[in-house]
Short mmCIF file of C-alpha atoms in Angstrom, two decimals:
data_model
loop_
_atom_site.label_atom_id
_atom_site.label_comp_id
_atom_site.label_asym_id
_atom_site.label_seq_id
_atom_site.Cartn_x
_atom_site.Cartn_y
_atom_site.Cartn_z
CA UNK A 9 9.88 29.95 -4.05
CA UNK A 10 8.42 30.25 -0.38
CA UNK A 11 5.55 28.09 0.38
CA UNK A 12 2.51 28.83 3.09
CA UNK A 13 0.83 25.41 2.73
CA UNK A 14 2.02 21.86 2.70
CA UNK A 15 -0.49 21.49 -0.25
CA UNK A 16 1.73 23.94 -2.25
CA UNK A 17 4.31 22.25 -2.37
CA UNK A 18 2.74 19.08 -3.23
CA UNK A 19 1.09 20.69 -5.72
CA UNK A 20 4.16 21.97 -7.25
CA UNK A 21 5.64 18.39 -7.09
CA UNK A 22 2.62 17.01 -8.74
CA UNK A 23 3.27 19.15 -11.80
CA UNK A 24 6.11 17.39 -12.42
CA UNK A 25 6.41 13.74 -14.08
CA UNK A 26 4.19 12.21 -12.05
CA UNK A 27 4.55 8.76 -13.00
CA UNK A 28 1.78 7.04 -10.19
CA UNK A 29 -0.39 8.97 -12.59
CA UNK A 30 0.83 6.97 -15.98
CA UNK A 31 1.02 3.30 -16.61
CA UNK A 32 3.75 3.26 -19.15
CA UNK A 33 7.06 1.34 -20.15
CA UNK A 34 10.04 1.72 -18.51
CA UNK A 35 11.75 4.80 -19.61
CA UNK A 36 15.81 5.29 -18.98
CA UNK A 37 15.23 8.96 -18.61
CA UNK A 38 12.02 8.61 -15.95
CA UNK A 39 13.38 5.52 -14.35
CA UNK A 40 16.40 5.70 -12.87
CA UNK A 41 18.68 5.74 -9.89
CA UNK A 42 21.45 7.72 -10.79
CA UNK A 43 19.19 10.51 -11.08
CA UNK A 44 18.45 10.07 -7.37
CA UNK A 45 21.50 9.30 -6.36
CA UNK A 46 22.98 12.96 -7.56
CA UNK A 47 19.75 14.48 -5.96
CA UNK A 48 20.40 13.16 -2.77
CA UNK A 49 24.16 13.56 -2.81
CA UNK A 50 23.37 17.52 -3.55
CA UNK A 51 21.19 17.58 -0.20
CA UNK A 52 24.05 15.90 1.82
CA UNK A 53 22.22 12.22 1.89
CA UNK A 54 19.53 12.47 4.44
CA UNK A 55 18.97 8.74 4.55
CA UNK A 56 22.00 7.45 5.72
CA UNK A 57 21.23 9.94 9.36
CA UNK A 58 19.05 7.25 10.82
CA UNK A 59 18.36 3.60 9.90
CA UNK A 60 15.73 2.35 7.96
CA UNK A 61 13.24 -0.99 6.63
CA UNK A 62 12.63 -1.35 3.62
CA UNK A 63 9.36 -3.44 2.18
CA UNK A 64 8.56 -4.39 -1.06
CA UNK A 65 5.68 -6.04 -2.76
CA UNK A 66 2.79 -6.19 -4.75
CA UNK A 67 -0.22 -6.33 -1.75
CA UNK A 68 0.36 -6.40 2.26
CA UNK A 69 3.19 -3.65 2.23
CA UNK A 70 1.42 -0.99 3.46
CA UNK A 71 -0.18 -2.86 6.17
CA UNK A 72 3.43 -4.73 7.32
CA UNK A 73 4.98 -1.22 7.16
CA UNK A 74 2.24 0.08 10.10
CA UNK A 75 2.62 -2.66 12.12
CA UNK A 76 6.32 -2.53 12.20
CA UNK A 77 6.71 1.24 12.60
CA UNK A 78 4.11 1.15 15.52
CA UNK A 79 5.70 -1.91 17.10
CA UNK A 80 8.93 0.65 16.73
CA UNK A 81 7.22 3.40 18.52
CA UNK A 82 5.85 1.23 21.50
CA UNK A 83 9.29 0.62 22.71
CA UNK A 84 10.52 3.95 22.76
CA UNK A 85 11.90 4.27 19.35
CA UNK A 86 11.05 7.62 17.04
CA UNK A 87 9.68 6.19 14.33
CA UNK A 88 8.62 7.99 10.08
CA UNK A 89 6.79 5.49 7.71
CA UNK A 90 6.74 6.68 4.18
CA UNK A 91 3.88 5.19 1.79
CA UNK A 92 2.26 5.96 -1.01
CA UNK A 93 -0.13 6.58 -2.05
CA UNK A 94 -1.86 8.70 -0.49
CA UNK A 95 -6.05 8.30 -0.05
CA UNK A 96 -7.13 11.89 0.90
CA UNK A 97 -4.76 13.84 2.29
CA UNK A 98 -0.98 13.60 1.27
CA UNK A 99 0.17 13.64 4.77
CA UNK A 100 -0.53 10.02 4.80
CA UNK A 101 2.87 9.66 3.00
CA UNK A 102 4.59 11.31 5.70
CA UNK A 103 4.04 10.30 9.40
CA UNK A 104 5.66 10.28 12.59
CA UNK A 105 5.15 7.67 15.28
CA UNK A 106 1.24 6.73 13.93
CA UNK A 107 0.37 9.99 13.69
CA UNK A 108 0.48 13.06 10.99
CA UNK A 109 3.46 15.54 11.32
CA UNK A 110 2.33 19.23 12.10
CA UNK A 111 1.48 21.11 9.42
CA UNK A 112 3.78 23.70 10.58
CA UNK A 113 6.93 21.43 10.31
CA UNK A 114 6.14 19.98 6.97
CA UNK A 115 6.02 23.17 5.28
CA UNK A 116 9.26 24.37 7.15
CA UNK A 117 11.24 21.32 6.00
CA UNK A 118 9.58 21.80 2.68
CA UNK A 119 10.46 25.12 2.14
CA UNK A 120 14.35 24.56 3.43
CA UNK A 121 14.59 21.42 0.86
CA UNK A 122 12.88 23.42 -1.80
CA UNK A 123 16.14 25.94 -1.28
CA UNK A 124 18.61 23.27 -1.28
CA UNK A 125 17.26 21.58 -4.51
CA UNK A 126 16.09 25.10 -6.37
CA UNK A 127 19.94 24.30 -8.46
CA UNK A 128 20.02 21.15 -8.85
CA UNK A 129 20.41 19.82 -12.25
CA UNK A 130 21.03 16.51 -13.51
CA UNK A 131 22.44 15.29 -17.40
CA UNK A 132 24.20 12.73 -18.95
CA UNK A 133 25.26 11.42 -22.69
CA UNK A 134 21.36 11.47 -23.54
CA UNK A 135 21.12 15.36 -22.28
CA UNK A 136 19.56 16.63 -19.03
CA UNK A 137 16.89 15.53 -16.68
CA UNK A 138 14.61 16.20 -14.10
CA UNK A 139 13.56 14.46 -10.89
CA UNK A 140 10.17 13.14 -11.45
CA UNK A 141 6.99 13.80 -8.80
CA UNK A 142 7.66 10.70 -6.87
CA UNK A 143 11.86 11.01 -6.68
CA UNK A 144 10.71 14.58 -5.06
CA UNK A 145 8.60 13.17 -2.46
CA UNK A 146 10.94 10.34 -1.35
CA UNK A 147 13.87 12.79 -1.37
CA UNK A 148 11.75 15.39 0.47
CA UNK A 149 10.75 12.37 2.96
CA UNK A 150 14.49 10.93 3.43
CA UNK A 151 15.34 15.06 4.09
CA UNK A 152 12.09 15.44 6.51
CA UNK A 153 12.69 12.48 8.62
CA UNK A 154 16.34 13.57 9.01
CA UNK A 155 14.88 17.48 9.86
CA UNK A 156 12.80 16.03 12.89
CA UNK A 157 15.42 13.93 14.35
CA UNK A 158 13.74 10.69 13.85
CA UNK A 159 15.58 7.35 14.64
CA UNK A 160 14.22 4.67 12.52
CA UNK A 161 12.09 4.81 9.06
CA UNK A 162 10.05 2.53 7.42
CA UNK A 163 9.92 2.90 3.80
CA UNK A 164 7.64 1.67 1.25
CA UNK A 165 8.69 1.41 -2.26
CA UNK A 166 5.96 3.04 -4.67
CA UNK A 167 6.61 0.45 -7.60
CA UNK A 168 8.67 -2.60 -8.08
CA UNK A 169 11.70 -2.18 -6.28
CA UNK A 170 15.24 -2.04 -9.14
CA UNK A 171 14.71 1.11 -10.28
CA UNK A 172 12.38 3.01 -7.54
CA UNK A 173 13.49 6.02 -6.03
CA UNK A 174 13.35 4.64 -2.12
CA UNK A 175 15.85 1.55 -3.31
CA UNK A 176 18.72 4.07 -2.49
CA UNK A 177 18.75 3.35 1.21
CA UNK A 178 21.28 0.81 2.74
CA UNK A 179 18.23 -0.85 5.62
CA UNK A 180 18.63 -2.74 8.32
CA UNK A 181 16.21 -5.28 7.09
CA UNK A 182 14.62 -6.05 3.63
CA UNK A 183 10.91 -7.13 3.77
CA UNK A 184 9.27 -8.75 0.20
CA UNK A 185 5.64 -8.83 1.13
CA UNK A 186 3.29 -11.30 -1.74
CA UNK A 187 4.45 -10.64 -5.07
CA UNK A 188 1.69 -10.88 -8.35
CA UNK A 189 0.98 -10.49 -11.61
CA UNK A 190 0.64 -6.63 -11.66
CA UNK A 191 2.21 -3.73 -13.34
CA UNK A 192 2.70 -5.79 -16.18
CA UNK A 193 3.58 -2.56 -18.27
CA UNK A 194 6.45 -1.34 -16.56
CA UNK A 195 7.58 -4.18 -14.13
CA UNK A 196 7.44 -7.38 -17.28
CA UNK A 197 4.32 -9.85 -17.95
CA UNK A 198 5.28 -12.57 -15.68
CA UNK A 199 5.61 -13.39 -12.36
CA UNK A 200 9.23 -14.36 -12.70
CA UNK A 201 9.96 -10.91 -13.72
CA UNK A 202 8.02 -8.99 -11.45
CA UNK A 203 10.02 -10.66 -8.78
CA UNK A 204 13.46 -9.93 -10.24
CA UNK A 205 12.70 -6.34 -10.00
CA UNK A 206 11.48 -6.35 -6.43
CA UNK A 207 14.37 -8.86 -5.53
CA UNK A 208 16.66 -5.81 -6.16
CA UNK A 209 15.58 -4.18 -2.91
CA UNK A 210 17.75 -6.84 -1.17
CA UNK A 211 20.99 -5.79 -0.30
CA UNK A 212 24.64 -7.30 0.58
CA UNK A 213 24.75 -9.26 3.88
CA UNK A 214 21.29 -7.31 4.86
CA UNK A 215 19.03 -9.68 6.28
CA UNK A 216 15.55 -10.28 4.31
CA UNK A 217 12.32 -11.83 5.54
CA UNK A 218 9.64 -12.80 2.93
CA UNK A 219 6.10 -13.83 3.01
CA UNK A 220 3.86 -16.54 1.02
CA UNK A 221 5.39 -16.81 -2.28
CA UNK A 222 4.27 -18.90 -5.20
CA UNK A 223 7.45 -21.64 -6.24
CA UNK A 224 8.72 -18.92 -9.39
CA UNK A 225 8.85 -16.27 -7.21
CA UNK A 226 10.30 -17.80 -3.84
CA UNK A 227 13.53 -18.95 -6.17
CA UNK A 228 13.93 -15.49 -7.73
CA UNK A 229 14.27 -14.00 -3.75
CA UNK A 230 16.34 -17.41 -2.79
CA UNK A 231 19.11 -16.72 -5.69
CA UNK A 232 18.87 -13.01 -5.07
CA UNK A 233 19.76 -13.66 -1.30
CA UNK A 234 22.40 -16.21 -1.95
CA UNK A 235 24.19 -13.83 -4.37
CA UNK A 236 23.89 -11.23 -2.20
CA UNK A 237 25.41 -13.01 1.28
CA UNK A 238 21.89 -12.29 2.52
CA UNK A 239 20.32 -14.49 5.29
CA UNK A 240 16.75 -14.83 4.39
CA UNK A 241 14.07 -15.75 6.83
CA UNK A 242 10.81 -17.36 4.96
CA UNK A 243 7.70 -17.16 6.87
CA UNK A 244 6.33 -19.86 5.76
CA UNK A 245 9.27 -22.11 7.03
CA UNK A 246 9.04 -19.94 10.60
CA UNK A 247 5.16 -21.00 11.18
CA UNK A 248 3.84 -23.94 11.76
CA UNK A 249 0.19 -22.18 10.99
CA UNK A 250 -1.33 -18.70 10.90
CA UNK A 251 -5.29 -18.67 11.08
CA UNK A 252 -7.67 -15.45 10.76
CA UNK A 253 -11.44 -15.52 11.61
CA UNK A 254 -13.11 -12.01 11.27
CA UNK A 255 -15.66 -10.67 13.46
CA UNK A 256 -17.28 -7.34 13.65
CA UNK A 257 -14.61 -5.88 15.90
CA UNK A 258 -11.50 -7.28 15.65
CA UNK A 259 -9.56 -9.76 13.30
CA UNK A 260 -8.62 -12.78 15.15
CA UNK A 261 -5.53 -14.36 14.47
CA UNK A 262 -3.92 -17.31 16.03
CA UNK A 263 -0.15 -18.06 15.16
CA UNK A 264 1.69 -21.20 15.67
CA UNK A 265 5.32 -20.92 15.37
CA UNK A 266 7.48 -23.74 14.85
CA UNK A 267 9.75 -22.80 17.47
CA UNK A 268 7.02 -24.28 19.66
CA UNK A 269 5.60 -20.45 20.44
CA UNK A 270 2.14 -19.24 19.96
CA UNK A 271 0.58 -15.91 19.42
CA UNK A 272 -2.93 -14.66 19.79
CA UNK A 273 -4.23 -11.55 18.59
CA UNK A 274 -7.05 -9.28 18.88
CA UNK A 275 -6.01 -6.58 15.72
CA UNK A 276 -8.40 -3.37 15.21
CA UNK A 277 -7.01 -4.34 11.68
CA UNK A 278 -9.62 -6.83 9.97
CA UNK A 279 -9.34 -8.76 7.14
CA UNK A 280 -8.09 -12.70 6.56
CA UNK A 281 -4.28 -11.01 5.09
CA UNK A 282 -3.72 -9.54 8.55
CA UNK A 283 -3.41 -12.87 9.69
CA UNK A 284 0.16 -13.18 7.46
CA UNK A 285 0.64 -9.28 7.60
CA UNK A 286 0.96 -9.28 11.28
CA UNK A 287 2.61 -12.25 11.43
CA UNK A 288 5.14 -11.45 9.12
CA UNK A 289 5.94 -7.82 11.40
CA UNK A 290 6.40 -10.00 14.24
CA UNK A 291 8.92 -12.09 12.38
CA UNK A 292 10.93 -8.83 11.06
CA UNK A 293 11.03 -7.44 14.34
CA UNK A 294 13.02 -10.55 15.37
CA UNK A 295 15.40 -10.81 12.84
CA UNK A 296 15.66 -7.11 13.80
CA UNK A 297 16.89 -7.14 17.21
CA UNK A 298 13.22 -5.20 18.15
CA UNK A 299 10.80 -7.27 19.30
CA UNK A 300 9.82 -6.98 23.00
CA UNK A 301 7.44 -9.76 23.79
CA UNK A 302 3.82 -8.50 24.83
CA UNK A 303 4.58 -4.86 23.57
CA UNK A 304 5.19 -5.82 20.23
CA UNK A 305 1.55 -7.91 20.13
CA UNK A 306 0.09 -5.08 22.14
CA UNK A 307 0.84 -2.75 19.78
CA UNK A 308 0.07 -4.75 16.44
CA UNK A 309 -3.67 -5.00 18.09
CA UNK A 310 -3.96 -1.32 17.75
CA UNK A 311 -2.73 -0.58 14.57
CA UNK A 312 -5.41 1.02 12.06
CA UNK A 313 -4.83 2.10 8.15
CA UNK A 314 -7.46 4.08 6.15
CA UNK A 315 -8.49 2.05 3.44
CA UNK A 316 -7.85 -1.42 4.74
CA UNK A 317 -11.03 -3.03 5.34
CA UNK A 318 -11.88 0.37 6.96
CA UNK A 319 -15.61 0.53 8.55
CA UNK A 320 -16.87 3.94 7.45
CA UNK A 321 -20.40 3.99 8.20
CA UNK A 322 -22.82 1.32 10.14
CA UNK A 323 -26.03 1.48 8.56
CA UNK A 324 -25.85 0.57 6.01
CA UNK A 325 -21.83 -0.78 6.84
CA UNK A 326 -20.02 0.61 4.29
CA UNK A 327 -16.39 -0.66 3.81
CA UNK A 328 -13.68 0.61 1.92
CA UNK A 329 -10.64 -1.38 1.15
CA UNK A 330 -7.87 -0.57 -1.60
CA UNK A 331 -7.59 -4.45 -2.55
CA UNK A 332 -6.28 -4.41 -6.10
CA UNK A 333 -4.48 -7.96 -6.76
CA UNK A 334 -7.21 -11.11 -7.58
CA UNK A 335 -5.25 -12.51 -4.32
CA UNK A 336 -6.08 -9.87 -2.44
CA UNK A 337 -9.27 -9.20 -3.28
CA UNK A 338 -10.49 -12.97 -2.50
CA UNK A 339 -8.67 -12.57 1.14
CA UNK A 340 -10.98 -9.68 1.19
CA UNK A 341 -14.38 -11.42 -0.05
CA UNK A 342 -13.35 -14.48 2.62
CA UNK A 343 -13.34 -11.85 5.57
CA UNK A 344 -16.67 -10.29 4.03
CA UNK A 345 -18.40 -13.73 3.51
CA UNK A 346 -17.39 -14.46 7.56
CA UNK A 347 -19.26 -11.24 8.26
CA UNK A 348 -22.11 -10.99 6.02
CA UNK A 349 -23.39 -14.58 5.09
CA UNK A 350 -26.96 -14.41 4.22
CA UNK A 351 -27.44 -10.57 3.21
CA UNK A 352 -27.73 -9.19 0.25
CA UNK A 353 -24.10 -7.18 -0.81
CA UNK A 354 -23.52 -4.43 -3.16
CA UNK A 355 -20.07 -3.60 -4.31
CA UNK A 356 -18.41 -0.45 -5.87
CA UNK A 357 -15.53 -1.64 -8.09
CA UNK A 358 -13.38 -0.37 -10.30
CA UNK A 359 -9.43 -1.34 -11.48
CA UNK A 360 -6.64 -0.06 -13.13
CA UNK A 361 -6.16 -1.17 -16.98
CA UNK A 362 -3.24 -3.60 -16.20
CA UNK A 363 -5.36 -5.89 -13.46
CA UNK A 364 -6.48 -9.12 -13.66
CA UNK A 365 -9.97 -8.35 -14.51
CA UNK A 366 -11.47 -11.89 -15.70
CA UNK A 367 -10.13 -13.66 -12.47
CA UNK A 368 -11.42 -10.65 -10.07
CA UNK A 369 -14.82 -10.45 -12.06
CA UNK A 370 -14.91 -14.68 -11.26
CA UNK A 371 -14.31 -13.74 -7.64
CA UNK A 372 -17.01 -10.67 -7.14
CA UNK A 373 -20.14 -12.17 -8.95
CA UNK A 374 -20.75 -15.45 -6.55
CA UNK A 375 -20.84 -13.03 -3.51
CA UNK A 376 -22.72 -9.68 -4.47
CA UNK A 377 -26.05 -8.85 -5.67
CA UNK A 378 -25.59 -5.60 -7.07
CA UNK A 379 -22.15 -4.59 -8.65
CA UNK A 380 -21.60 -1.05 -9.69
CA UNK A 381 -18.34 -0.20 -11.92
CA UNK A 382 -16.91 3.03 -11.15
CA UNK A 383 -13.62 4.36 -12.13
CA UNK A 384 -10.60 3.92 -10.38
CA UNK A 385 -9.26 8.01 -9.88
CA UNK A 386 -9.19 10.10 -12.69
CA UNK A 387 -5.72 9.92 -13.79
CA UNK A 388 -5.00 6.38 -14.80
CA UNK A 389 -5.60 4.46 -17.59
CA UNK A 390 -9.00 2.53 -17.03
CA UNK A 391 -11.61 1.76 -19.21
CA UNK A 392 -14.86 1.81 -17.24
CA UNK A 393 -17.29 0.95 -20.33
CA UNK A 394 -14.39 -2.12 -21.12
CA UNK A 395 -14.77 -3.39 -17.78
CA UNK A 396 -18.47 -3.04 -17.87
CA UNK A 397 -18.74 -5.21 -20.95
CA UNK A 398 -16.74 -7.44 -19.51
CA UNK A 399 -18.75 -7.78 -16.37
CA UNK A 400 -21.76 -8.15 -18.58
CA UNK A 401 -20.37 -11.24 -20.79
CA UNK A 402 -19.56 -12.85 -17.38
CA UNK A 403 -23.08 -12.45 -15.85
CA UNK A 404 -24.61 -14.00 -19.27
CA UNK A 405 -22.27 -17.01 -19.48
CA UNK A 406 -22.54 -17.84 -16.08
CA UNK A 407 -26.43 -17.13 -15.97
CA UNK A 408 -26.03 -14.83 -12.95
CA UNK A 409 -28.76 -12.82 -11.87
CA UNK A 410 -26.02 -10.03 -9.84
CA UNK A 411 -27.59 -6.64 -11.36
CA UNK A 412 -24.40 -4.78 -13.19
CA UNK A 413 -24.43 -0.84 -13.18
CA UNK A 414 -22.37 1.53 -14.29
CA UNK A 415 -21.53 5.07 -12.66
CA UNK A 416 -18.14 6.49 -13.56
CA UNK A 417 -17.92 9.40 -11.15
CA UNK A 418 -17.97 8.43 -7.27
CA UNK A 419 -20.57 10.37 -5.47
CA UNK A 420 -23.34 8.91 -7.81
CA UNK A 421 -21.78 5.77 -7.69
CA UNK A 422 -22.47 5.74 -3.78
CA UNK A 423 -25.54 7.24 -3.76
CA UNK A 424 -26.70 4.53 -6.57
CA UNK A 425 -24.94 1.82 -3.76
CA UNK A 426 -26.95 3.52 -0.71
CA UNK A 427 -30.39 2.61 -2.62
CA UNK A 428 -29.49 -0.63 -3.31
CA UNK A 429 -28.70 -1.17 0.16
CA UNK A 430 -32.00 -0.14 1.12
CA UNK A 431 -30.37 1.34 4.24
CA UNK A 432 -29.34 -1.88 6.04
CA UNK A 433 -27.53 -3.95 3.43
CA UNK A 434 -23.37 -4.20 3.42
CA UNK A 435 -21.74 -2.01 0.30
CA UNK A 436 -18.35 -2.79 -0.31
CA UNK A 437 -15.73 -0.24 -1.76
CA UNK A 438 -12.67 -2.05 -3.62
CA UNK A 439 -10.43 -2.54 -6.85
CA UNK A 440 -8.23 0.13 -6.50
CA UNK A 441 -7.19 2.85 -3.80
CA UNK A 442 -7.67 5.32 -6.35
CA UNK A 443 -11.23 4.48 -6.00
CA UNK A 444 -10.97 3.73 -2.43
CA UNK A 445 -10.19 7.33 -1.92
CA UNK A 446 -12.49 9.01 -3.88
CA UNK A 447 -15.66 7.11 -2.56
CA UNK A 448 -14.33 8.08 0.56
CA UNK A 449 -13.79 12.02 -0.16
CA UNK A 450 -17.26 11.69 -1.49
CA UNK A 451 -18.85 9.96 1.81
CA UNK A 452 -17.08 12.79 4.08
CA UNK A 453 -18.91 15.43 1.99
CA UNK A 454 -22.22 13.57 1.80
CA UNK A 455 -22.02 13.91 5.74
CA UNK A 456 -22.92 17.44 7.37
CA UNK A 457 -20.46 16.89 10.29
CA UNK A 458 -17.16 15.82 8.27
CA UNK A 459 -15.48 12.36 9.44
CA UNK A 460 -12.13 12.90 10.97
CA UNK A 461 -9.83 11.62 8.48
CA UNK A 462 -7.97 8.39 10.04
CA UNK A 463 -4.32 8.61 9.86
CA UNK A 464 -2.36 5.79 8.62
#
């Protein structure tokens, strides 16, 4: 099979078990290393041609991976980030030094990798196997980055870290970014087990920094790194204070070290958990070997990601940010409060089935006047009319007089928001990415000149 479009192919990998698109248990035969192991071996292990960071997490990953791979590409070095997922356009999975990879290239390296896999086949005692949707775009990504000659990637895992298909690389560096109560389905129902499975992206003797942790989790990564010879570096024991104050421009963040050093920064990247996100880029790039002091700050200023606090419109602001943890969700309603104290709000939400929907519902109500549930992409499990209901028992215990609509599909649900903005008033876009992405497919096509899509 020859491909003319990059969308073909990922069209062709979507068809397969696309597991971003289920929420359910742990399965040996969708789940699995070895799997990806023998899939990489058959393409001549593309990862191990240039060196690699690997972050893990359950909120801030994305965000840490961008600064770190543009701090990379400010002093010289050629930088890929994979992520996932994508908001719009799937070349947000795939990018080279902050910006998208030519079309042309991606569907040249596509086709050749489509060739080398085309016999591949994979069995075992239980019978044979396929790679599933996501295993094909990390293998395709490890192959890509190798195809353009790049020198450093930054990898995200998709989900939990033990048994994902990016936690075959050997890094340079570990990151574990906040880890919460998500997942539940697949990754276990409690914190201590979410963090057991992410812990396995730590390797032998490879360094590993970590952010804020609750107690639980912070002595699942200590054990981890102590059984693995692995230094780790805590932020939280490197700071003396981080602080965050959001403005209409710029997120201001002042960082005391406990070294004695201070930072200040001016980041194009709003929102309180930039304060600890950039922070905790500043700290890998250390333990790294990589940090060059005023180019590494200069360039974590002018980092940008679609769907992170991202200003969209002006009048009315609209802003669109993937938050989908209750932490980070009331980082985001802090930064929103600093910038919008006395008007009126409106909010588009909508989360996945396995959230924590009472404690985010406990956190949107004090702040917005008009909430409107949407759903969260159209191929995960949600249940709009559930979280409606539950939206509505909130509003009557508490006595709240926030107005509650519902609007499942995403271009009514932002028309419906513009009303109630009556032109001038803030709307806010979160709960999921899912969402974040279709409210903003459905903003570019409301507009008659098209928005240029931002790349991650």
């Amino acid at each position: 099979m020859s491909y003319t479009t990059f969308e073909e192919f990922c069209e062709k990998a979507d068809s397969l078990t696309n597991l971003e698109k289920r929420t359910d248990n742990y399965s040996v035969r969708e789940y699995r290393l070895d799997r990806m192991k023998a899939l990489l071996l058959h393409i001549g292990n593309p990862q191990e041609k240039y060196k690699s960071i690997h972050i893990a997490g359950s909120k801030g990953k994305g965000s840490t991976a961008i600064f770190i791979a543009n701090a990379l590409k400010a002093i010289g070095i050629k930088t890929a980030l994979y992520m996932s997922p994508h908001l719009i356009d799937y070349r947000e999975r795939f990018t080279l030094s902050g910006s998208f990879i030519e079309d042309s290239i991606l569907v040249e390296a596509a086709n050749i990798f489509t060739s080398k896999i085309q016999d591949f086949s994979f069995s075992d005692d239980i019978g044979p196997s396929h790679p599933t949707t996501f295993e094909i775009y990390t293998a395709y990504a490890f192959f890509l980055f190798s195809y353009i000659n790049c020198e450093m990637a930054v990898i995200e895992t998709g989900l939990g870290g033990r048994l994902d298909a990016t936690n075959i690389i050997t890094p340079i560096l570990s990151i574990i970014t906040p880890i919460e109560l998500e997942h539940t389905a697949i990754l276990g129902n409690t914190l201590e087990k979410i963090a057991v499975e992410k812990s396995k992206i730590i390797k032998q003797t490879i360094p590993v920094c970590i952010s804020r942790q609750t107690s639980v989790v912070r002595q699942v990564l200590e054990k981890e790194a102590q059984e693995k010879a692995s230094r780790l570096y805590d932020l939280m024991g490197e700071v003396e204070s981080i602080s965050a104050k959001t403005t209409q421009e710029r997120e201001i963040v002042d960082i005391s070290w406990v070294n004695g050093k201070a930072t200040h920064l001016k980041l194009r990247m709003r929102g309180e958990v930039s304060g600890e996100n950039s922070a905790l880029a500043l700290l890998a790039l250390k333990v790294a070997g990589l940090y060059k002091e005023g180019i590494s700050e200069k360039a974590l200023e002018e980092t940008t990601l679609v769907g992170r606090m991202q200003l969209i419109n002006t009048t009315p602001p609209i802003i669109i940010d993937g938050a989908h943890t209750s932490e980070s969700l009331r980082h985001l309603l802090n930064s929103i409060n600093q910038l919008y104290k006395e008007e009126e709000k409106v909010v588009i939400f909508g989360a996945l089935e396995d959230k924590d929907h009472i404690h985010m519902i406990r956190l949107l109500l004090p702040v917005f006047s008009h909430i409107i549930i949407s759903r969260p992409g159209t191929f995960k499990k949600s249940n709009v009319e559930d979280l409606y209901n539950l939206f509505r028992k909130e509003i009557e215990h508490e006595k709240s007089d926030t107005s509650l609509y519902l609007e499942k599909e995403a271009p009514r649900a932002l028309n419906l928001a513009l009303n109630l903005s009556k032109g001038v008033n803030p709307i806010i876009v979160t709960g999921s990415f899912y969402l974040a992405g279709d409210i903003l497919t459905s903003y570019n096509e409301m507009n008659e000149e098209q928005q240029e899509i931002v790349c991650p």
